[in-house]
Each structure stands twice: as C-alpha cells, then as structure tokens.
XYZ file of C-alpha atoms in Angstrom:
180
model
C 84.316 120.449 99.222
C 82.155 120.395 96.159
C 79.981 117.334 95.452
C 81.364 114.967 92.839
C 79.308 113.469 90.056
C 79.771 109.707 90.074
C 80.761 108.698 86.553
C 79.674 105.497 84.864
C 82.581 103.236 83.938
C 82.396 100.261 81.629
C 84.508 97.146 81.521
C 84.197 94.206 79.176
C 81.328 92.634 81.147
C 80.325 95.214 83.755
C 78.733 98.588 83.972
C 80.006 100.442 87.029
C 77.263 102.967 87.639
C 76.291 105.365 90.412
C 74.641 103.508 93.260
C 71.221 104.739 94.317
C 67.761 104.106 95.686
C 67.004 101.418 93.104
C 69.766 99.308 94.688
C 68.373 99.179 98.240
C 66.760 95.734 97.949
C 69.758 94.151 96.208
C 72.222 95.809 98.590
C 70.251 94.649 101.630
C 70.127 91.077 100.276
C 73.867 91.149 99.509
C 74.739 92.205 103.044
C 72.287 89.779 104.675
C 74.262 86.796 103.322
C 76.451 85.354 106.117
C 79.057 84.038 103.652
C 79.369 87.408 101.891
C 79.784 89.246 105.206
C 81.905 86.610 106.938
C 84.978 88.865 107.141
C 82.957 92.089 107.452
C 81.447 91.418 110.863
C 78.544 89.181 109.874
C 75.163 89.766 108.236
C 73.367 93.083 108.379
C 69.684 93.766 108.788
C 67.934 95.947 106.205
C 68.303 99.081 108.341
C 72.065 98.746 108.620
C 72.339 98.063 104.881
C 70.290 101.199 104.158
C 72.509 103.306 106.442
C 75.658 101.953 104.797
C 74.220 102.685 101.360
C 73.721 106.290 102.534
C 77.376 106.300 103.665
C 78.455 105.133 100.196
C 76.357 107.743 98.395
C 77.564 110.368 100.863
C 81.162 109.996 99.717
C 80.320 111.433 96.299
C 78.062 114.123 97.811
C 80.838 115.221 100.185
C 83.369 115.581 97.370
C 85.189 112.266 97.686
C 85.073 109.364 95.246
C 83.015 106.436 96.473
C 81.574 103.115 95.383
C 79.828 102.064 92.220
C 77.050 99.542 91.750
C 78.317 96.705 89.570
C 75.813 95.603 86.988
C 76.252 92.700 84.606
C 75.999 94.106 81.070
C 74.310 91.073 79.557
C 71.585 90.643 82.179
C 71.408 93.875 84.166
C 71.880 91.813 87.348
C 73.229 93.576 90.451
C 76.625 91.939 90.991
C 77.746 93.960 94.016
C 79.731 97.101 94.710
C 83.289 98.266 94.150
C 85.061 101.556 94.514
C 86.572 103.780 97.125
C 86.230 104.625 100.769
C 88.041 107.443 102.530
C 85.963 108.925 105.335
C 87.621 111.246 107.857
C 90.229 109.393 109.896
C 90.600 106.494 107.429
C 94.124 105.105 106.983
C 94.212 106.006 103.277
C 92.382 106.028 99.950
C 90.903 102.526 100.025
C 89.764 100.326 97.165
C 87.091 97.940 98.429
C 84.123 95.967 97.233
C 81.643 93.189 97.848
C 80.145 90.739 95.356
C 77.090 88.540 95.597
C 78.037 84.916 96.192
C 76.663 83.715 92.845
C 79.211 85.978 91.120
C 82.264 84.700 92.998
C 84.873 83.091 90.800
C 83.732 84.867 87.616
C 86.564 87.410 87.526
C 84.238 90.357 88.156
C 86.152 91.556 91.241
C 89.396 91.687 89.264
C 87.685 93.425 86.346
C 86.071 96.061 88.571
C 89.215 96.483 90.659
C 91.352 97.169 87.597
C 88.883 99.732 86.265
C 88.697 101.446 89.672
C 92.501 101.542 90.006
C 92.804 102.933 86.493
C 90.296 105.657 87.425
C 92.169 106.420 90.667
C 95.543 106.798 88.994
C 94.629 108.353 85.631
C 91.592 110.510 86.432
C 91.945 111.260 90.150
C 95.777 111.354 89.989
C 96.090 109.471 93.287
C 99.611 108.527 94.336
C 98.645 105.517 96.466
C 95.611 103.245 96.787
C 95.278 100.831 99.702
C 93.040 97.863 100.455
C 92.273 96.719 103.994
C 91.884 92.945 104.195
C 90.973 90.643 107.073
C 94.023 88.376 107.662
C 91.949 85.196 107.129
C 90.282 86.353 103.909
C 92.398 84.391 101.438
C 90.172 85.210 98.439
C 90.588 88.967 98.994
C 94.323 88.588 99.561
C 94.626 86.767 96.214
C 92.505 89.471 94.548
C 94.524 92.462 95.762
C 97.760 90.680 94.883
C 96.375 89.933 91.389
C 95.698 93.684 91.094
C 99.365 94.337 91.878
C 98.989 95.411 95.496
C 101.673 94.444 97.997
C 101.443 94.024 101.758
C 102.492 97.309 103.355
C 101.771 96.595 107.013
C 99.361 95.226 109.606
C 97.176 97.783 111.329
C 94.555 97.980 114.032
C 91.426 99.295 112.309
C 88.039 99.728 113.952
C 89.070 97.346 116.711
C 90.346 94.584 114.398
C 93.710 93.591 113.019
C 93.779 94.170 109.259
C 96.328 93.698 106.524
C 97.003 96.942 104.670
C 97.883 96.278 101.039
C 98.720 99.051 98.599
C 99.872 100.042 95.164
C 101.323 103.324 93.946
C 100.772 105.012 90.620
C 104.250 104.176 89.323
C 103.732 100.437 89.979
C 100.318 100.233 88.326
C 99.874 99.638 84.626
C 96.207 98.956 84.082
C 93.696 98.911 81.264
C 92.103 101.958 79.790
C 88.512 102.509 80.918
C 85.468 103.745 79.091
C 84.012 106.699 81.006
C 80.582 108.095 80.218
C-alpha cells in the first residue's frame, strides 16, 4: 500500500487537519480525563496516549484513512479527534472520535462526523461505514443515530460487547465538504 496524504477538511466551525507531534500534549490530556475515557477503558497515561497517537498517524502512513485533529476555527483550540479506524482484523471501516469534555454538547461531534462520512462516501467511495459503541454510551448512540447510522448487530470486540452501527452510501445524504 502507498501512504496516503491526510487532507485538511473544513466545516462551519472546525478545521479537521492532519494530527501530528504538536498534538501530543493535548491528546495526552484528552485521554487522561476519566469522563472522556469512561467507555474506552478508563484514563491513559502519557505513554499510552503517545502510542495511540502513533497508531492514528500510522493509518495514513500505511495507506488507510485515519483520524483528524479537530481544531476550533475561531480559537485554534484542540477539540479532539474524529475520523477512521480500520487496522487489520477490524470488523469494518469505522468512524470514531473523542472530544474534550468542555466541547461536549456543542454539536462538534455531529459536524465532524458528517464531514467524515461525506469524505468516506464521496472521496473514498466506501460502501459502508460502521461505528462501534459501548452499549451504555447513550451520548454516542444518539450521535451515530443523528448521523443516520442504524444498529446492525451486537459483536464481541477486543473482549467487550459492542453495538455495531452502520450506514451505507445509498442511505447517506450529507453536506458537501471543503477539502484543501
């Protein structure tokens, strides 16, 4: 596989840019918050956050679309991450993301999710995008349903029961994105 260049996408309020070394401190702080990581296995130390950041960057380097850093246009603040995950053995092309607690309830997850889905279906020509959600994570369930995803099944994933939501290209009608 050839490495992919992570594009920069823009939404009304967010810049979705390639994630990189400048994000280590913010990414470590994001994943150290017990509320943010409640359904992701609990808080991470800085080393685990760094390794996961390398995993995220590695997707693009290994020729598969990955995550973007979400940056608030008005302030430049690191909001979180959103994008794709599909390492070897994964159950499908997954849309995922994590936002800092102070940005919850602002609509940023929906905004980023719509832009990512639009990219998946119009640029990458994906047929199906899934989202894996912890069964107790009501906020994420509401989000994926707002994006048009429907419950496909329950699966065992990495030793945990997860809800597998999904949406196909024919069912999605999203906004146009600005790609730079």
